[in-house]
PDB file of C-alpha atoms and ligand atoms in Angstrom:
ATOM      1  CA  MET A  24     -46.417  42.916 -56.551  1.00  0.00           C
ATOM      2  CA  ARG A  25     -47.864  40.373 -54.210  1.00  0.00           C
ATOM      3  CA  ILE A  26     -46.342  38.383 -51.243  1.00  0.00           C
ATOM      4  CA  THR A  27     -47.353  34.942 -50.075  1.00  0.00           C
ATOM      5  CA  ILE A  28     -46.159  33.236 -46.918  1.00  0.00           C
ATOM      6  CA  ASP A  29     -45.919  29.427 -47.149  1.00  0.00           C
ATOM      7  CA  ARG A  30     -48.567  28.326 -44.631  1.00  0.00           C
ATOM      8  CA  GLN A  31     -46.945  24.908 -44.201  1.00  0.00           C
ATOM      9  CA  ALA A  32     -43.806  26.657 -42.997  1.00  0.00           C
ATOM     10  CA  GLY A  33     -42.965  27.391 -39.384  1.00  0.00           C
ATOM     11  CA  PHE A  34     -42.155  25.399 -36.256  1.00  0.00           C
ATOM     12  CA  CYS A  35     -42.811  21.690 -36.128  1.00  0.00           C
ATOM     13  CA  PHE A  36     -44.900  20.524 -33.113  1.00  0.00           C
ATOM     14  CA  GLY A  37     -41.851  19.380 -31.233  1.00  0.00           C
ATOM     15  CA  VAL A  38     -40.317  22.747 -31.329  1.00  0.00           C
ATOM     16  CA  VAL A  39     -43.766  24.655 -30.645  1.00  0.00           C
ATOM     17  CA  SER A  40     -44.300  22.427 -27.469  1.00  0.00           C
ATOM     18  CA  ALA A  41     -40.654  22.968 -26.274  1.00  0.00           C
ATOM     19  CA  ILE A  42     -41.106  26.847 -26.703  1.00  0.00           C
ATOM     20  CA  ASN A  43     -44.572  26.850 -25.077  1.00  0.00           C
ATOM     21  CA  ALA A  44     -43.104  24.935 -22.109  1.00  0.00           C
ATOM     22  CA  LEU A  45     -40.186  27.379 -21.892  1.00  0.00           C
ATOM     23  CA  GLU A  46     -42.349  30.469 -22.008  1.00  0.00           C
ATOM     24  CA  LYS A  47     -44.682  28.958 -19.283  1.00  0.00           C
ATOM     25  CA  GLU A  48     -41.551  28.352 -17.053  1.00  0.00           C
ATOM     26  CA  LEU A  49     -40.210  31.769 -17.664  1.00  0.00           C
ATOM     27  CA  LYS A  50     -43.471  33.390 -16.602  1.00  0.00           C
ATOM     28  CA  LYS A  51     -43.074  31.517 -13.176  1.00  0.00           C
ATOM     29  CA  ASN A  52     -39.305  32.157 -12.799  1.00  0.00           C
ATOM     30  CA  ASP A  53     -37.195  34.985 -14.057  1.00  0.00           C
ATOM     31  CA  GLU A  54     -34.289  32.636 -14.934  1.00  0.00           C
ATOM     32  CA  LEU A  55     -34.089  29.162 -16.759  1.00  0.00           C
ATOM     33  CA  TYR A  56     -31.138  27.494 -18.267  1.00  0.00           C
ATOM     34  CA  CYS A  57     -31.383  25.564 -21.569  1.00  0.00           C
ATOM     35  CA  LEU A  58     -28.777  23.107 -22.592  1.00  0.00           C
ATOM     36  CA  GLY A  59     -27.927  24.082 -26.240  1.00  0.00           C
ATOM     37  CA  ASP A  60     -30.041  26.516 -28.394  1.00  0.00           C
ATOM     38  CA  ILE A  61     -33.645  25.715 -27.915  1.00  0.00           C
ATOM     39  CA  VAL A  62     -34.027  25.935 -31.614  1.00  0.00           C
ATOM     40  CA  HIS A  63     -31.570  26.264 -34.600  1.00  0.00           C
ATOM     41  CA  ASN A  64     -32.676  29.955 -35.142  1.00  0.00           C
ATOM     42  CA  ASN A  65     -30.702  32.825 -33.581  1.00  0.00           C
ATOM     43  CA  LYS A  66     -33.531  35.279 -33.843  1.00  0.00           C
ATOM     44  CA  GLU A  67     -35.802  33.104 -31.750  1.00  0.00           C
ATOM     45  CA  VAL A  68     -33.095  32.267 -29.348  1.00  0.00           C
ATOM     46  CA  GLU A  69     -32.464  36.067 -28.882  1.00  0.00           C
ATOM     47  CA  ARG A  70     -36.235  36.729 -28.216  1.00  0.00           C
ATOM     48  CA  LEU A  71     -36.285  34.039 -25.623  1.00  0.00           C
ATOM     49  CA  GLU A  72     -33.092  35.195 -24.025  1.00  0.00           C
ATOM     50  CA  GLN A  73     -34.678  38.570 -23.517  1.00  0.00           C
ATOM     51  CA  LEU A  74     -37.385  36.748 -21.508  1.00  0.00           C
ATOM     52  CA  GLY A  75     -34.774  35.321 -19.186  1.00  0.00           C
ATOM     53  CA  LEU A  76     -33.589  32.192 -20.970  1.00  0.00           C
ATOM     54  CA  LYS A  77     -29.769  31.419 -20.439  1.00  0.00           C
ATOM     55  CA  THR A  78     -28.310  29.082 -22.948  1.00  0.00           C
ATOM     56  CA  VAL A  79     -25.466  26.942 -21.827  1.00  0.00           C
ATOM     57  CA  ASN A  80     -23.203  24.453 -23.510  1.00  0.00           C
ATOM     58  CA  LYS A  81     -22.143  20.915 -22.128  1.00  0.00           C
ATOM     59  CA  GLN A  82     -19.155  22.288 -20.338  1.00  0.00           C
ATOM     60  CA  GLU A  83     -21.069  25.085 -18.586  1.00  0.00           C
ATOM     61  CA  PHE A  84     -23.857  22.631 -17.663  1.00  0.00           C
ATOM     62  CA  GLU A  85     -21.425  20.372 -15.981  1.00  0.00           C
ATOM     63  CA  ARG A  86     -20.476  23.266 -13.633  1.00  0.00           C
ATOM     64  CA  LEU A  87     -24.001  24.137 -12.614  1.00  0.00           C
ATOM     65  CA  LYS A  88     -25.575  23.163  -9.298  1.00  0.00           C
ATOM     66  CA  ASP A  89     -28.997  23.635  -7.670  1.00  0.00           C
ATOM     67  CA  CYS A  90     -30.865  25.177 -10.568  1.00  0.00           C
ATOM     68  CA  ARG A  91     -33.324  24.319 -13.261  1.00  0.00           C
ATOM     69  CA  ILE A  92     -32.580  23.498 -16.874  1.00  0.00           C
ATOM     70  CA  MET A  93     -34.585  22.694 -20.015  1.00  0.00           C
ATOM     71  CA  ILE A  94     -33.833  19.859 -22.225  1.00  0.00           C
ATOM     72  CA  ARG A  95     -34.709  20.858 -25.872  1.00  0.00           C
ATOM     73  CA  ALA A  96     -36.796  18.936 -28.439  1.00  0.00           C
ATOM     74  CA  HIS A  97     -33.679  17.155 -29.787  1.00  0.00           C
ATOM     75  CA  GLY A  98     -33.299  15.178 -26.523  1.00  0.00           C
ATOM     76  CA  GLU A  99     -30.184  14.211 -24.619  1.00  0.00           C
ATOM     77  CA  PRO A 100     -28.138  11.026 -23.671  1.00  0.00           C
ATOM     78  CA  PRO A 101     -28.592   9.359 -20.366  1.00  0.00           C
ATOM     79  CA  ALA A 102     -25.240  10.902 -19.073  1.00  0.00           C
ATOM     80  CA  THR A 103     -27.008  14.296 -19.124  1.00  0.00           C
ATOM     81  CA  TYR A 104     -29.720  13.008 -16.735  1.00  0.00           C
ATOM     82  CA  LEU A 105     -27.042  11.537 -14.374  1.00  0.00           C
ATOM     83  CA  THR A 106     -25.160  14.778 -14.251  1.00  0.00           C
ATOM     84  CA  ALA A 107     -28.289  16.690 -13.480  1.00  0.00           C
ATOM     85  CA  LYS A 108     -29.200  14.252 -10.691  1.00  0.00           C
ATOM     86  CA  LYS A 109     -25.715  14.476  -9.214  1.00  0.00           C
ATOM     87  CA  ASN A 110     -25.718  18.328  -9.161  1.00  0.00           C
ATOM     88  CA  ASN A 111     -29.239  18.763  -7.885  1.00  0.00           C
ATOM     89  CA  ILE A 112     -30.396  20.107 -11.177  1.00  0.00           C
ATOM     90  CA  GLU A 113     -34.130  19.978 -11.863  1.00  0.00           C
ATOM     91  CA  ILE A 114     -34.801  18.943 -15.495  1.00  0.00           C
ATOM     92  CA  ILE A 115     -37.727  20.472 -17.493  1.00  0.00           C
ATOM     93  CA  ASP A 116     -37.687  17.879 -20.283  1.00  0.00           C
ATOM     94  CA  ALA A 117     -39.085  19.150 -23.555  1.00  0.00           C
ATOM     95  CA  THR A 118     -37.632  16.320 -25.603  1.00  0.00           C
ATOM     96  CA  CYS A 119     -39.933  15.761 -28.603  1.00  0.00           C
ATOM     97  CA  PRO A 120     -42.215  12.679 -28.080  1.00  0.00           C
ATOM     98  CA  MET A 121     -41.020  11.268 -31.461  1.00  0.00           C
ATOM     99  CA  VAL A 122     -37.472  11.647 -30.416  1.00  0.00           C
ATOM    100  CA  LEU A 123     -38.127  10.020 -27.027  1.00  0.00           C
ATOM    101  CA  LYS A 124     -39.755   7.030 -28.917  1.00  0.00           C
ATOM    102  CA  LEU A 125     -36.792   6.661 -31.163  1.00  0.00           C
ATOM    103  CA  GLN A 126     -34.436   6.866 -28.163  1.00  0.00           C
ATOM    104  CA  LYS A 127     -36.346   3.917 -26.691  1.00  0.00           C
ATOM    105  CA  GLU A 128     -36.324   1.952 -29.954  1.00  0.00           C
ATOM    106  CA  VAL A 129     -32.560   2.513 -30.405  1.00  0.00           C
ATOM    107  CA  ARG A 130     -32.025   1.329 -26.741  1.00  0.00           C
ATOM    108  CA  ALA A 131     -34.096  -1.850 -27.374  1.00  0.00           C
ATOM    109  CA  GLY A 132     -32.273  -2.398 -30.759  1.00  0.00           C
ATOM    110  CA  TYR A 133     -28.951  -2.079 -28.920  1.00  0.00           C
ATOM    111  CA  GLU A 134     -29.997  -4.714 -26.356  1.00  0.00           C
ATOM    112  CA  GLN A 135     -31.180  -7.077 -29.094  1.00  0.00           C
ATOM    113  CA  MET A 136     -28.041  -6.449 -31.271  1.00  0.00           C
ATOM    114  CA  LYS A 137     -25.941  -7.307 -28.194  1.00  0.00           C
ATOM    115  CA  THR A 138     -27.361 -10.811 -28.123  1.00  0.00           C
ATOM    116  CA  THR A 139     -26.203 -11.534 -31.734  1.00  0.00           C
ATOM    117  CA  GLY A 140     -22.977  -9.581 -31.862  1.00  0.00           C
ATOM    118  CA  GLY A 141     -24.689  -6.852 -34.040  1.00  0.00           C
ATOM    119  CA  GLN A 142     -24.081  -3.167 -34.471  1.00  0.00           C
ATOM    120  CA  ILE A 143     -26.218  -0.099 -34.330  1.00  0.00           C
ATOM    121  CA  VAL A 144     -25.892   2.378 -37.013  1.00  0.00           C
ATOM    122  CA  ILE A 145     -27.243   5.898 -36.876  1.00  0.00           C
ATOM    123  CA  PHE A 146     -27.658   7.899 -40.114  1.00  0.00           C
ATOM    124  CA  GLY A 147     -27.184  11.431 -39.022  1.00  0.00           C
ATOM    125  CA  LYS A 148     -25.089  14.536 -38.627  1.00  0.00           C
ATOM    126  CA  LYS A 149     -22.006  13.865 -36.364  1.00  0.00           C
ATOM    127  CA  GLY A 150     -22.168  15.834 -33.169  1.00  0.00           C
ATOM    128  CA  HIS A 151     -25.807  16.991 -33.782  1.00  0.00           C
ATOM    129  CA  ALA A 152     -27.632  16.932 -30.395  1.00  0.00           C
ATOM    130  CA  GLU A 153     -30.285  14.413 -31.415  1.00  0.00           C
ATOM    131  CA  VAL A 154     -27.648  12.075 -32.733  1.00  0.00           C
ATOM    132  CA  VAL A 155     -25.521  12.446 -29.513  1.00  0.00           C
ATOM    133  CA  GLY A 156     -28.704  11.596 -27.602  1.00  0.00           C
ATOM    134  CA  LEU A 157     -29.294   8.486 -29.747  1.00  0.00           C
ATOM    135  CA  VAL A 158     -25.695   7.215 -29.526  1.00  0.00           C
ATOM    136  CA  GLY A 159     -25.970   7.655 -25.740  1.00  0.00           C
ATOM    137  CA  GLN A 160     -28.691   4.920 -25.786  1.00  0.00           C
ATOM    138  CA  THR A 161     -26.082   2.442 -26.876  1.00  0.00           C
ATOM    139  CA  ASN A 162     -23.332   3.167 -24.431  1.00  0.00           C
ATOM    140  CA  ASN A 163     -21.779   5.352 -27.045  1.00  0.00           C
ATOM    141  CA  GLU A 164     -21.149   2.211 -29.284  1.00  0.00           C
ATOM    142  CA  ALA A 165     -23.325   3.147 -32.238  1.00  0.00           C
ATOM    143  CA  ILE A 166     -21.649   3.877 -35.514  1.00  0.00           C
ATOM    144  CA  VAL A 167     -22.731   7.356 -36.905  1.00  0.00           C
ATOM    145  CA  VAL A 168     -22.784   7.462 -40.628  1.00  0.00           C
ATOM    146  CA  SER A 169     -23.223  10.850 -42.177  1.00  0.00           C
ATOM    147  CA  ASP A 170     -22.456   9.897 -45.809  1.00  0.00           C
ATOM    148  CA  CYS A 171     -21.232   6.947 -47.818  1.00  0.00           C
ATOM    149  CA  GLY A 172     -17.607   7.939 -46.800  1.00  0.00           C
ATOM    150  CA  ASP A 173     -18.422   6.580 -43.416  1.00  0.00           C
ATOM    151  CA  LEU A 174     -19.598   3.085 -44.440  1.00  0.00           C
ATOM    152  CA  ASP A 175     -16.026   1.553 -43.883  1.00  0.00           C
ATOM    153  CA  LYS A 176     -16.696   1.976 -40.297  1.00  0.00           C
ATOM    154  CA  ILE A 177     -19.229  -0.923 -40.464  1.00  0.00           C
ATOM    155  CA  ASP A 178     -18.242  -4.592 -40.230  1.00  0.00           C
ATOM    156  CA  PHE A 179     -20.363  -6.048 -42.984  1.00  0.00           C
ATOM    157  CA  SER A 180     -19.863  -9.603 -41.660  1.00  0.00           C
ATOM    158  CA  ARG A 181     -21.967  -8.703 -38.585  1.00  0.00           C
ATOM    159  CA  PRO A 182     -25.820  -8.020 -38.165  1.00  0.00           C
ATOM    160  CA  LEU A 183     -26.784  -4.379 -38.051  1.00  0.00           C
ATOM    161  CA  HIS A 184     -29.701  -2.322 -37.288  1.00  0.00           C
ATOM    162  CA  ILE A 185     -29.792   1.162 -38.780  1.00  0.00           C
ATOM    163  CA  TYR A 186     -31.894   4.242 -37.626  1.00  0.00           C
ATOM    164  CA  SER A 187     -31.976   7.756 -38.965  1.00  0.00           C
ATOM    165  CA  GLN A 188     -31.813  11.052 -37.195  1.00  0.00           C
ATOM    166  CA  THR A 189     -35.493  12.357 -37.506  1.00  0.00           C
ATOM    167  CA  THR A 190     -34.631  15.446 -39.618  1.00  0.00           C
ATOM    168  CA  LYS A 191     -32.656  13.627 -42.378  1.00  0.00           C
ATOM    169  CA  ASN A 192     -34.133  13.181 -45.821  1.00  0.00           C
ATOM    170  CA  SER A 193     -35.733   9.995 -47.123  1.00  0.00           C
ATOM    171  CA  GLU A 194     -33.737   9.901 -50.391  1.00  0.00           C
ATOM    172  CA  ASP A 195     -30.416   9.984 -48.752  1.00  0.00           C
ATOM    173  CA  TYR A 196     -31.481   7.484 -46.183  1.00  0.00           C
ATOM    174  CA  GLN A 197     -32.664   5.038 -48.738  1.00  0.00           C
ATOM    175  CA  ASN A 198     -29.365   5.438 -50.714  1.00  0.00           C
ATOM    176  CA  ILE A 199     -27.342   4.586 -47.560  1.00  0.00           C
ATOM    177  CA  ILE A 200     -29.584   1.605 -46.850  1.00  0.00           C
ATOM    178  CA  ASN A 201     -29.134   0.314 -50.450  1.00  0.00           C
ATOM    179  CA  LEU A 202     -25.359   0.690 -50.234  1.00  0.00           C
ATOM    180  CA  ILE A 203     -25.235  -1.111 -46.842  1.00  0.00           C
ATOM    181  CA  LYS A 204     -27.452  -3.971 -48.229  1.00  0.00           C
ATOM    182  CA  GLU A 205     -25.246  -4.382 -51.367  1.00  0.00           C
ATOM    183  CA  ARG A 206     -22.088  -4.707 -49.261  1.00  0.00           C
ATOM    184  CA  HIS A 207     -23.409  -6.779 -46.385  1.00  0.00           C
ATOM    185  CA  LEU A 208     -22.206 -10.393 -46.363  1.00  0.00           C
ATOM    186  CA  THR A 209     -25.134 -12.099 -44.554  1.00  0.00           C
ATOM    187  CA  GLY A 210     -28.071  -9.806 -45.464  1.00  0.00           C
ATOM    188  CA  GLU A 211     -28.801  -9.437 -41.759  1.00  0.00           C
ATOM    189  CA  VAL A 212     -29.644  -5.669 -42.155  1.00  0.00           C
ATOM    190  CA  PHE A 213     -32.619  -4.291 -40.011  1.00  0.00           C
ATOM    191  CA  VAL A 214     -34.075  -0.904 -40.898  1.00  0.00           C
ATOM    192  CA  THR A 215     -36.199   1.476 -38.836  1.00  0.00           C
ATOM    193  CA  ASP A 216     -37.837   4.291 -40.692  1.00  0.00           C
ATOM    194  CA  SER A 217     -37.321   6.980 -38.189  1.00  0.00           C
ATOM    195  CA  ILE A 218     -37.600  10.122 -40.322  1.00  0.00           C
ATOM    196  CA  CYS A 219     -40.150  12.624 -38.879  1.00  0.00           C
ATOM    197  CA  LYS A 220     -43.358  12.744 -41.082  1.00  0.00           C
ATOM    198  CA  LYS A 221     -43.593  16.447 -40.480  1.00  0.00           C
ATOM    199  CA  VAL A 222     -40.095  16.787 -42.136  1.00  0.00           C
ATOM    200  CA  SER A 223     -40.936  14.383 -45.125  1.00  0.00           C
ATOM    201  CA  LEU A 224     -44.293  16.108 -45.697  1.00  0.00           C
ATOM    202  CA  ARG A 225     -42.624  19.622 -45.589  1.00  0.00           C
ATOM    203  CA  ALA A 226     -40.203  18.268 -48.228  1.00  0.00           C
ATOM    204  CA  LYS A 227     -43.075  17.327 -50.489  1.00  0.00           C
ATOM    205  CA  ASN A 228     -44.932  20.634 -49.979  1.00  0.00           C
ATOM    206  CA  ILE A 229     -42.123  23.056 -50.371  1.00  0.00           C
ATOM    207  CA  GLY A 230     -41.351  22.219 -54.047  1.00  0.00           C
ATOM    208  CA  ASN A 231     -45.145  22.857 -54.797  1.00  0.00           C
ATOM    209  CA  PHE A 232     -45.007  26.074 -53.060  1.00  0.00           C
ATOM    210  CA  ALA A 233     -41.946  27.191 -54.830  1.00  0.00           C
ATOM    211  CA  LYS A 234     -43.516  26.520 -58.173  1.00  0.00           C
ATOM    212  CA  THR A 235     -46.414  28.867 -57.453  1.00  0.00           C
ATOM    213  CA  VAL A 236     -44.302  32.055 -57.049  1.00  0.00           C
ATOM    214  CA  ASP A 237     -41.688  33.878 -59.049  1.00  0.00           C
ATOM    215  CA  CYS A 238     -39.142  33.943 -56.162  1.00  0.00           C
ATOM    216  CA  VAL A 239     -38.650  32.539 -52.763  1.00  0.00           C
ATOM    217  CA  LEU A 240     -37.234  34.182 -49.762  1.00  0.00           C
ATOM    218  CA  PHE A 241     -36.121  31.106 -47.748  1.00  0.00           C
ATOM    219  CA  VAL A 242     -35.747  32.097 -43.992  1.00  0.00           C
ATOM    220  CA  SER A 243     -33.600  29.887 -41.793  1.00  0.00           C
ATOM    221  CA  GLY A 244     -30.734  29.950 -39.354  1.00  0.00           C
ATOM    222  CA  GLN A 245     -27.329  29.078 -40.880  1.00  0.00           C
ATOM    223  CA  ASP A 246     -27.000  26.038 -38.519  1.00  0.00           C
ATOM    224  CA  SER A 247     -30.244  24.306 -39.354  1.00  0.00           C
ATOM    225  CA  SER A 248     -29.656  20.998 -41.133  1.00  0.00           C
ATOM    226  CA  ASN A 249     -33.358  20.960 -41.992  1.00  0.00           C
ATOM    227  CA  GLY A 250     -33.053  24.465 -43.368  1.00  0.00           C
ATOM    228  CA  LYS A 251     -30.203  23.531 -45.766  1.00  0.00           C
ATOM    229  CA  TYR A 252     -32.159  20.458 -46.917  1.00  0.00           C
ATOM    230  CA  LEU A 253     -35.431  22.354 -47.669  1.00  0.00           C
ATOM    231  CA  TYR A 254     -33.614  25.352 -49.193  1.00  0.00           C
ATOM    232  CA  ASN A 255     -31.929  22.955 -51.682  1.00  0.00           C
ATOM    233  CA  LEU A 256     -35.383  21.446 -52.537  1.00  0.00           C
ATOM    234  CA  CYS A 257     -36.741  24.928 -53.073  1.00  0.00           C
ATOM    235  CA  CYS A 258     -33.886  25.780 -55.402  1.00  0.00           C
ATOM    236  CA  LYS A 259     -34.652  22.684 -57.500  1.00  0.00           C
ATOM    237  CA  GLU A 260     -38.164  24.008 -58.190  1.00  0.00           C
ATOM    238  CA  ASN A 261     -37.430  27.654 -58.339  1.00  0.00           C
ATOM    239  CA  LYS A 262     -33.998  28.993 -59.277  1.00  0.00           C
ATOM    240  CA  ASN A 263     -34.863  32.409 -57.889  1.00  0.00           C
ATOM    241  CA  THR A 264     -34.558  31.123 -54.261  1.00  0.00           C
ATOM    242  CA  PHE A 265     -32.587  33.275 -51.715  1.00  0.00           C
ATOM    243  CA  PHE A 266     -31.408  32.036 -48.372  1.00  0.00           C
ATOM    244  CA  ILE A 267     -31.844  34.661 -45.728  1.00  0.00           C
ATOM    245  CA  SER A 268     -31.603  34.774 -41.914  1.00  0.00           C
ATOM    246  CA  ASP A 269     -33.254  38.230 -41.487  1.00  0.00           C
ATOM    247  CA  VAL A 270     -34.046  41.418 -43.318  1.00  0.00           C
ATOM    248  CA  GLN A 271     -30.376  42.516 -43.611  1.00  0.00           C
ATOM    249  CA  ASP A 272     -29.809  39.654 -46.095  1.00  0.00           C
ATOM    250  CA  ILE A 273     -32.576  40.955 -48.474  1.00  0.00           C
ATOM    251  CA  SER A 274     -31.584  42.736 -51.713  1.00  0.00           C
ATOM    252  CA  THR A 275     -34.627  44.777 -52.435  1.00  0.00           C
ATOM    253  CA  GLU A 276     -33.055  45.707 -55.860  1.00  0.00           C
ATOM    254  CA  GLU A 277     -33.025  42.080 -56.770  1.00  0.00           C
ATOM    255  CA  LEU A 278     -36.691  41.603 -55.509  1.00  0.00           C
ATOM    256  CA  ARG A 279     -37.982  44.391 -57.716  1.00  0.00           C
ATOM    257  CA  LYS A 280     -37.662  42.011 -60.698  1.00  0.00           C
ATOM    258  CA  PHE A 281     -40.348  39.749 -59.310  1.00  0.00           C
ATOM    259  CA  GLU A 282     -44.204  40.078 -59.270  1.00  0.00           C
ATOM    260  CA  HIS A 283     -45.036  37.336 -56.874  1.00  0.00           C
ATOM    261  CA  ILE A 284     -42.648  36.759 -53.956  1.00  0.00           C
ATOM    262  CA  GLY A 285     -42.851  33.718 -51.736  1.00  0.00           C
ATOM    263  CA  ILE A 286     -41.661  33.519 -48.067  1.00  0.00           C
ATOM    264  CA  SER A 287     -40.948  30.083 -46.685  1.00  0.00           C
ATOM    265  CA  GLY A 288     -38.601  28.597 -44.015  1.00  0.00           C
ATOM    266  CA  ALA A 289     -37.418  25.534 -42.120  1.00  0.00           C
ATOM    267  CA  THR A 290     -39.057  23.732 -39.317  1.00  0.00           C
ATOM    268  CA  SER A 291     -37.064  25.829 -36.950  1.00  0.00           C
ATOM    269  CA  THR A 292     -38.136  29.198 -38.477  1.00  0.00           C
ATOM    270  CA  PRO A 293     -40.671  31.060 -36.484  1.00  0.00           C
ATOM    271  CA  MET A 294     -43.774  32.454 -38.155  1.00  0.00           C
ATOM    272  CA  TRP A 295     -43.218  36.029 -36.532  1.00  0.00           C
ATOM    273  CA  LEU A 296     -39.871  36.209 -38.422  1.00  0.00           C
ATOM    274  CA  MET A 297     -41.539  35.349 -41.840  1.00  0.00           C
ATOM    275  CA  LYS A 298     -44.181  37.934 -41.034  1.00  0.00           C
ATOM    276  CA  LYS A 299     -41.431  40.520 -40.169  1.00  0.00           C
ATOM    277  CA  ILE A 300     -39.699  39.798 -43.601  1.00  0.00           C
ATOM    278  CA  GLU A 301     -43.173  40.274 -45.276  1.00  0.00           C
ATOM    279  CA  ASP A 302     -43.675  43.576 -43.690  1.00  0.00           C
ATOM    280  CA  TYR A 303     -40.163  44.732 -44.454  1.00  0.00           C
ATOM    281  CA  VAL A 304     -40.518  43.706 -48.188  1.00  0.00           C
ATOM    282  CA  LEU A 305     -43.840  45.403 -48.434  1.00  0.00           C
ATOM    283  CA  ARG A 306     -42.522  48.604 -46.892  1.00  0.00           C
ATOM    284  CA  GLU A 307     -39.356  48.721 -49.015  1.00  0.00           C
ATOM    285  CA  LEU A 308     -40.946  47.813 -52.295  1.00  0.00           C
ATOM    286  CA  THR A 309     -43.887  50.028 -52.058  1.00  0.00           C
ATOM    287  CA  ALA A 310     -42.130  53.102 -50.587  1.00  0.00           C
TER     288      ALA A 310
HETATM  289  S1  LIG B  19     -38.675  17.630 -36.600  1.00  0.00           S
HETATM  290 FE1  LIG B  19     -40.260  15.974 -35.869  1.00  0.00          FE
HETATM  291  S2  LIG B  19     -39.051  14.740 -34.506  1.00  0.00           S
HETATM  292 FE2  LIG B  19     -37.946  16.618 -34.727  1.00  0.00          FE
HETATM  293  S3  LIG B  19     -38.544  17.885 -33.072  1.00  0.00           S
HETATM  294 FE3  LIG B  19     -39.880  18.393 -34.802  1.00  0.00          FE
HETATM  295  S4  LIG B  19     -41.724  17.087 -34.687  1.00  0.00           S
HETATM  296 FE4  LIG B  19     -40.147  16.148 -33.329  1.00  0.00          FE
END
């Protein structure tokens, strides 16, 4: 029996730099708030909470005063910065540089669309922090499209500019763009390719990894959109793919059927967790 960890798996640079910044701050101060989970992985959040991190939701944030808070890699809408200023809250801003760039582009696109009576469309998950941050750049006027069922919200007689949440997959984005172009009456459809290259590269690589092993333990938090997407790609290439969040989800009886076990994960899965899974499987199967 052998185990291989997918070396391409693990945090993206946006999450790595947010966590590094957080750990640095926690060394200086015992306590630091973070607006929302720093990463969509409960195990990593629990580890950081033990170091003094306090995760708060939007309602709790609005009640805070005179403290310090971290904005995670997904970014926030302008309203969050205004609330912080009003309540004397110092922001440690760990918004991923690529998300910041996209926010600026959406803001500029919104200003441009205003001059032509156009609309901004965001392809993404409704309520996802990054999408909320992007919609906030448009005075909350952008139309969020999660799937083709949302297309009726668009006025196809007016120009539009579409952007994608950085973690969506390219295939689904292209399908939505094609459907919009088919229905649009004037053809004034502007498209920005805003999918993170790290995510699209992972999508290409994970299938190759899944083919090289007999089964895959895919490690991810239940709430990670990127995790669900990569897990489905893994399943396409290797039907013996198991979605797990931690060791308690592993069936060692099932694993005994396989000679070569692969471990992979989402862009929000820490490498230490994949190593922990490796140690556990080694211990259990060789005992
Ligand atoms: S997935 Fe890409 S855009 Fe999103 S936080 Fe990571 S590096 Fe940044």
